[in-house]
């Protein structure tokens, strides 16, 4: 097939091939559009090089699940096939194209065979071209997409920096190569994964086919890439070309607490990440590295990643989003600037912690706990610096909130009413949820 060719799917819809992508081992891929009807939508057409038993059965199963799998996820998160091409000359599939503003992770991140760390990604953050918040959102969306696959009985089988696309502004992700999915207990995987990203038991040949447990390893590697800008199993002194099975039986976490023989020196400090994220990396790369059942599932990542996003603030000097990791210091992790302005920590009764400053907003999940958890469409409260210099909390909802003051007095705060946060000890948002307030003023 070549650019300009037209091809029909099984329903008779005709597509025009517009641009060829690098051919893979398995197939040729093109950007395409419909020849008539909705001709604006960018699509991808993949033409397989060889016939494969069960392919059509697999594709039909995947296509039938598309609506369920994508429900509630940002558009084009899982680029599932939408129709099948099958004629005398070719067998292929039509899929949504990745969004225009998204890039393949490999444009920013290095494979471990190239380099242990990803200087391009780190520079994109320190130079402000990519917000760290966006990378956290990418990780969050990737974990949600992976969870959704499992819930529908699929395993991706080949997560790597080549088939995950990240959106650099809104933080969404697009996972491609969804035509290779394994349907667990029904259709086994056709691919075994990519070296450096596949689980140790697959690298060493102990296990023959990927599944949700091996996906859990690949997911943890990609999240580590996104958050720490390097590979979790490649230390500074390792030469991957000469190392003995470094991703298989001898795989060792760079931050293993007891075995320090594979340390990575320099770079982003893992200790600056929220504790629950560090613990998940420990589960994935210490407890679960060679024991697949001990790896954190995709589900386990979702809340900690979301909570990490709520711990961010924007550095007043470099404008990068950074963590408030030490309660006594608002030092930017990327430019080391000491931010000196009003901050408060809201420690919610359900364990959730949020950093707030001027312009921060509270949403339904802050008021009510685990409801509409990832919905930012309704603003219920906000924070402002009043002209008097006070850091003010204001209720923007129709729900009455109760504030308990340091003096012991209490007051109901109704719609568009507020109070100075420095005087408040605890806020009761609903019958279920309250938050203890710690305020930090122009801290040094
Ligand atoms: Zn900074």
XYZ file of C-alpha atoms and ligand atoms in Angstrom:
445
model
C 0.000 0.000 0.000
C 1.130 3.546 -0.613
C 0.106 7.155 -0.014
C -2.973 8.116 -2.046
C -4.295 4.541 -2.153
C -7.894 3.954 -1.190
C -9.084 1.013 0.837
C -12.478 -0.166 2.122
C -13.397 -1.701 5.446
C -15.907 -4.552 5.815
C -18.819 -2.102 6.116
C -17.894 -0.525 2.751
C -16.525 2.756 4.130
C -13.653 3.967 1.976
C -10.447 5.508 3.375
C -7.665 7.512 1.728
C -4.127 6.808 2.943
C -2.386 10.154 3.569
C 0.915 9.515 5.270
C 3.048 6.440 5.881
C 4.646 5.742 9.259
C 7.705 3.616 9.900
C 6.735 0.056 9.078
C 6.851 -2.289 12.061
C 7.669 -5.983 12.065
C 4.039 -6.874 12.053
C 2.378 -4.256 9.863
C 2.498 -1.073 7.819
C 0.781 1.948 9.344
C -0.753 5.008 7.684
C -2.544 8.169 8.645
C -5.871 8.159 6.821
C -9.220 9.894 6.415
C -12.608 8.731 5.224
C -13.127 9.374 1.499
C -16.653 10.698 2.144
C -18.899 11.598 5.067
C -16.799 12.755 8.025
C -13.589 13.426 6.107
C -12.040 15.586 8.854
C -11.388 12.934 11.482
C -7.781 11.717 11.524
C -7.606 7.950 11.559
C -4.879 5.335 11.510
C -4.939 2.357 9.158
C -2.756 -0.638 9.854
C -2.197 -3.254 7.149
C -0.816 -6.557 8.419
C 2.072 -8.170 6.611
C 1.062 -11.740 7.355
C -2.178 -13.551 8.017
C -2.696 -14.698 11.579
C -4.992 -17.317 13.017
C -7.649 -15.859 15.338
C -6.892 -12.279 14.280
C -10.406 -11.462 13.129
C -11.859 -13.146 16.206
C -9.551 -11.042 18.404
C -10.381 -7.817 16.548
C -14.124 -8.444 16.711
C -13.883 -9.050 20.430
C -11.897 -5.829 20.903
C -14.227 -3.746 18.696
C -17.276 -5.033 20.599
C -15.735 -3.787 23.870
C -14.679 -0.340 22.639
C -17.584 1.617 24.061
C -17.358 0.047 27.526
C -13.604 0.367 27.743
C -13.490 4.045 26.792
C -16.485 5.178 28.851
C -15.506 8.107 31.075
C -11.915 8.323 29.778
C -10.688 11.349 27.777
C -11.210 10.892 24.004
C -8.668 8.636 22.271
C -7.141 7.311 25.494
C -7.283 3.734 24.259
C -7.027 3.751 20.482
C -9.119 0.617 19.991
C -9.787 -0.588 16.442
C -13.107 0.632 15.043
C -13.410 -1.478 11.883
C -11.756 -4.294 9.988
C -10.262 -4.349 6.499
C -10.295 -7.716 4.809
C -10.050 -8.317 1.086
C -8.146 -10.547 -1.355
C -4.984 -8.490 -0.975
C -4.945 -7.160 2.533
C -6.015 -7.632 6.107
C -5.968 -4.627 8.385
C -7.704 -2.428 10.825
C -8.916 1.180 11.181
C -8.258 2.979 14.474
C -8.563 6.500 15.888
C -5.406 8.529 15.325
C -3.541 9.956 18.322
C -4.436 13.649 18.981
C -2.409 16.276 17.107
C -0.860 17.748 20.248
C 0.357 14.468 21.639
C 3.843 13.055 21.206
C 5.237 9.575 21.434
C 6.900 9.145 24.850
C 10.076 8.186 22.970
C 10.401 11.787 21.742
C 11.201 12.852 25.323
C 12.328 9.650 27.005
C 15.262 7.369 26.172
C 15.086 3.598 25.983
C 17.352 1.975 28.613
C 19.466 0.605 25.749
C 20.245 4.203 24.721
C 20.710 5.916 28.097
C 19.823 5.200 31.739
C 18.281 8.662 32.135
C 16.220 10.928 29.897
C 17.943 14.351 29.786
C 15.550 15.644 27.114
C 12.562 15.050 29.378
C 14.290 16.611 32.413
C 15.325 19.636 30.369
C 11.806 20.047 28.997
C 10.666 20.376 32.617
C 13.494 22.595 33.922
C 13.137 24.890 30.890
C 9.368 25.045 31.415
C 8.366 23.501 28.080
C 6.483 20.739 29.901
C 4.812 21.097 33.284
C 5.648 18.421 35.856
C 1.931 18.412 36.646
C 1.280 17.296 33.063
C 3.628 14.325 33.455
C 1.853 13.340 36.679
C -1.462 13.608 34.844
C -0.035 11.463 32.026
C 0.877 8.816 34.612
C -2.561 9.084 36.224
C -4.386 8.678 32.900
C -2.141 5.779 31.917
C -2.940 3.973 35.181
C -6.668 4.574 34.690
C -6.535 3.337 31.092
C -4.666 0.204 32.180
C -7.172 -0.460 34.945
C -9.975 -0.109 32.420
C -8.345 -2.699 30.158
C -8.178 -5.237 32.997
C -11.730 -4.620 34.073
C -12.788 -5.556 30.570
C -10.665 -8.690 30.510
C -7.800 -7.390 28.361
C -4.049 -7.111 28.832
C -2.062 -4.740 26.585
C 1.055 -6.968 26.514
C 3.452 -4.396 25.043
C 3.548 -1.144 27.012
C 6.650 0.836 26.098
C 7.665 4.419 25.290
C 6.838 3.638 21.632
C 3.160 2.932 22.029
C 2.199 5.440 24.689
C 1.571 8.987 23.456
C 1.423 11.859 25.953
C -0.426 15.111 25.574
C 1.909 17.907 26.649
C -0.732 20.383 27.735
C -3.828 18.618 29.053
C -2.023 15.548 30.445
C -4.113 12.937 28.633
C -2.509 9.861 27.078
C -3.179 7.705 24.032
C -2.290 4.049 24.082
C -1.804 2.548 20.637
C -1.310 -0.988 19.339
C -4.564 -2.039 20.941
C -5.046 -4.588 18.156
C -2.562 -6.904 19.924
C -4.453 -7.073 23.183
C -4.729 -10.428 24.875
C -8.180 -11.413 25.994
C -7.367 -13.212 29.204
C -8.638 -16.782 29.264
C -9.868 -16.467 25.673
C -7.172 -15.264 23.269
C -3.515 -15.420 24.326
C -1.054 -12.604 23.618
C 0.628 -12.468 20.202
C 3.519 -10.303 21.325
C 5.845 -10.718 24.284
C 6.730 -7.057 24.824
C 9.735 -4.757 24.432
C 13.041 -5.355 26.208
C 13.525 -2.958 29.113
C 9.779 -2.599 29.613
C 8.647 -6.210 29.736
C 8.586 -8.035 33.053
C 11.719 -9.922 34.232
C 10.010 -13.320 33.969
C 9.327 -12.641 30.263
C 12.855 -11.291 29.627
C 14.426 -14.392 31.131
C 12.032 -16.735 29.347
C 10.569 -18.105 32.589
C 7.152 -17.066 31.425
C 6.054 -17.364 27.805
C 3.134 -14.963 27.412
C 2.373 -11.545 28.903
C -0.718 -10.916 31.005
C -2.025 -8.320 33.472
C 0.780 -9.095 35.952
C 3.489 -8.444 33.380
C 1.620 -5.318 32.245
C 1.781 -4.154 35.886
C 5.590 -4.176 35.660
C 5.619 -2.252 32.356
C 3.167 0.284 33.760
C 5.399 0.876 36.818
C 8.457 1.371 34.546
C 6.585 3.953 32.442
C 5.321 5.802 35.536
C 8.886 5.839 36.918
C 10.080 7.257 33.574
C 7.458 10.004 33.663
C 8.019 11.023 37.299
C 11.762 10.479 37.810
C 13.121 10.973 34.229
C 15.112 7.732 34.183
C 14.842 3.929 34.091
C 14.332 2.143 37.434
C 16.644 -0.796 36.637
C 19.630 0.974 35.070
C 22.217 2.452 37.432
C 24.996 4.890 36.513
C 27.622 2.157 36.169
C 25.628 -0.323 34.153
C 26.474 -0.893 30.501
C 23.293 -2.473 29.223
C 25.086 -3.969 26.194
C 27.431 -5.997 28.367
C 25.306 -6.593 31.451
C 24.073 -10.094 32.154
C 20.285 -10.208 31.734
C 19.815 -6.765 33.401
C 16.057 -6.707 32.842
C 15.552 -10.416 33.480
C 16.841 -12.666 36.217
C 19.449 -10.121 37.407
C 17.165 -7.085 37.335
C 17.844 -4.857 40.355
C 16.132 -1.613 41.389
C 18.451 1.409 41.368
C 16.978 2.467 44.721
C 16.947 -0.949 46.410
C 17.320 -0.239 50.145
C 19.742 -3.117 50.870
C 21.543 -3.929 47.625
C 23.272 -0.754 46.470
C 25.232 -2.230 43.560
C 23.056 -0.640 40.861
C 22.723 2.940 42.133
C 21.943 5.854 39.840
C 23.780 9.025 40.848
C 22.353 12.502 40.336
C 19.110 13.439 38.679
C 15.717 13.940 40.254
C 15.653 12.834 43.889
C 13.150 10.015 44.398
C 12.839 11.156 48.029
C 11.103 14.331 46.823
C 8.088 12.332 45.637
C 5.118 11.829 47.966
C 5.661 8.869 50.293
C 2.860 6.708 48.866
C 4.330 6.975 45.351
C 7.763 5.969 46.699
C 6.096 3.002 48.415
C 4.451 1.904 45.174
C 7.824 1.976 43.408
C 9.202 -0.131 46.285
C 6.366 -2.649 45.805
C 6.901 -2.755 42.055
C 10.704 -2.923 41.941
C 11.704 -4.544 45.255
C 8.852 -6.770 46.471
C 7.246 -7.453 43.107
C 10.189 -7.322 40.693
C 10.671 -11.095 40.702
C 7.351 -11.925 42.382
C 4.637 -10.853 39.944
C 1.764 -11.327 42.411
C 3.322 -8.678 44.706
C 3.338 -5.941 42.056
C 0.908 -3.067 42.520
C -2.026 -3.355 40.116
C -2.983 -0.400 37.924
C -5.791 0.389 40.387
C -3.311 0.970 43.219
C -1.634 3.823 41.333
C -4.722 5.872 40.587
C -5.432 7.612 43.918
C -1.781 8.233 44.899
C -1.079 9.828 41.500
C -4.169 11.983 41.772
C -3.257 12.971 45.328
C 0.251 13.869 44.171
C -1.243 16.313 41.659
C -3.083 18.037 44.520
C 0.191 18.515 46.379
C 1.646 20.705 43.639
C 2.037 24.449 43.585
C 3.568 26.750 40.980
C 7.038 28.154 41.657
C 6.931 31.957 41.549
C 10.360 32.108 39.909
C 10.513 29.372 37.244
C 6.711 28.834 36.970
C 7.215 25.072 37.121
C 4.774 22.963 39.148
C 6.598 21.499 42.125
C 5.904 19.585 45.329
C 5.525 21.013 48.764
C 7.407 17.994 50.067
C 8.838 19.425 53.256
C 6.424 21.255 55.461
C 9.074 23.656 56.621
C 10.274 24.606 53.159
C 8.647 25.623 49.904
C 11.843 25.177 47.908
C 11.230 24.528 44.212
C 12.513 21.084 43.196
C 13.522 22.360 39.766
C 15.178 25.765 40.329
C 15.693 25.648 44.136
C 13.961 28.989 44.581
C 12.540 29.468 48.064
C 8.891 30.445 47.529
C 7.784 32.981 50.107
C 4.037 33.402 50.068
C 0.883 32.105 51.727
C 0.333 28.358 51.718
C -1.933 26.106 53.713
C -2.128 22.358 54.030
C -5.602 20.895 54.270
C -5.393 17.511 55.975
C -8.696 15.798 55.267
C -10.234 13.240 57.606
C -10.109 10.603 54.837
C -6.308 10.872 54.642
C -6.236 13.155 51.626
C -3.855 16.149 51.761
C -4.133 19.252 49.599
C -1.821 22.226 49.268
C -3.727 25.469 48.797
C -2.661 29.004 48.007
C -4.306 32.016 46.360
C -6.577 30.853 43.500
C -6.729 27.218 44.639
C -10.151 25.625 44.192
C -12.014 22.864 46.008
C -14.215 20.379 44.125
C -16.922 17.855 45.125
C -14.412 15.142 46.090
C -12.935 17.513 48.682
C -16.343 18.085 50.247
C -17.699 14.558 50.081
C -14.774 12.140 49.770
C -14.948 9.440 47.130
C -17.602 10.930 44.890
C -16.997 12.398 41.431
C -13.358 11.894 42.239
C -11.800 13.144 39.031
C -14.448 15.683 38.081
C -13.239 19.283 38.089
C -16.352 20.790 36.526
C -17.999 22.135 39.693
C -16.125 24.624 41.883
C -17.313 24.551 45.474
C -14.823 26.770 47.300
C -11.790 28.947 46.616
C -8.948 30.876 48.233
C -7.896 34.505 47.802
C -5.515 37.027 49.305
C -7.711 39.851 50.572
C -6.523 43.449 50.193
C -6.124 43.509 53.981
C -3.409 40.870 53.495
C -5.424 37.986 54.928
C -5.517 34.566 53.266
C -9.260 34.043 52.788
C -11.229 30.859 52.275
C -14.642 31.359 50.589
C -17.570 28.989 50.173
C -18.871 29.069 46.567
C -21.414 26.303 47.047
C -24.955 26.013 48.347
C -23.753 23.621 51.045
C -23.219 25.115 54.480
C -19.701 24.628 55.808
C -18.752 24.843 59.474
C -15.479 26.449 60.508
C -13.985 25.768 63.927
C -11.598 28.501 65.031
C -8.392 28.301 67.043
C -10.251 30.099 69.819
C -12.699 27.189 70.052
C -15.617 29.171 68.575
C -17.461 27.863 65.506
C -19.295 29.537 62.631
C -21.379 28.429 59.662
C -20.076 29.678 56.328
C -22.768 29.844 53.677
C -22.659 30.688 49.957
C -20.128 33.428 49.077
C -19.148 33.923 52.707
C -15.620 33.375 53.924
C -13.142 33.561 56.755
C -9.447 34.233 57.309
C -7.691 30.885 57.171
C -5.131 31.817 59.832
C -7.900 31.826 62.441
C -9.326 28.442 61.433
C -8.387 25.136 63.040
C -10.755 22.789 61.259
C -13.363 23.003 58.478
C -16.334 20.611 58.362
C -17.260 20.243 54.683
C -19.997 17.650 55.073
C -21.197 15.039 57.559
C -18.408 12.749 56.392
C -15.463 14.996 55.733
C -13.538 17.619 57.661
C -10.049 19.018 57.183
C -7.514 20.237 59.718
C -5.790 23.410 58.567
C -2.100 24.175 58.802
C -1.148 27.578 57.473
C 2.283 28.761 56.461
C 2.735 32.463 55.874
C 5.412 33.824 53.637
C 7.580 31.061 54.885
C 11.340 31.292 54.715
Zn 11.286 27.025 40.481
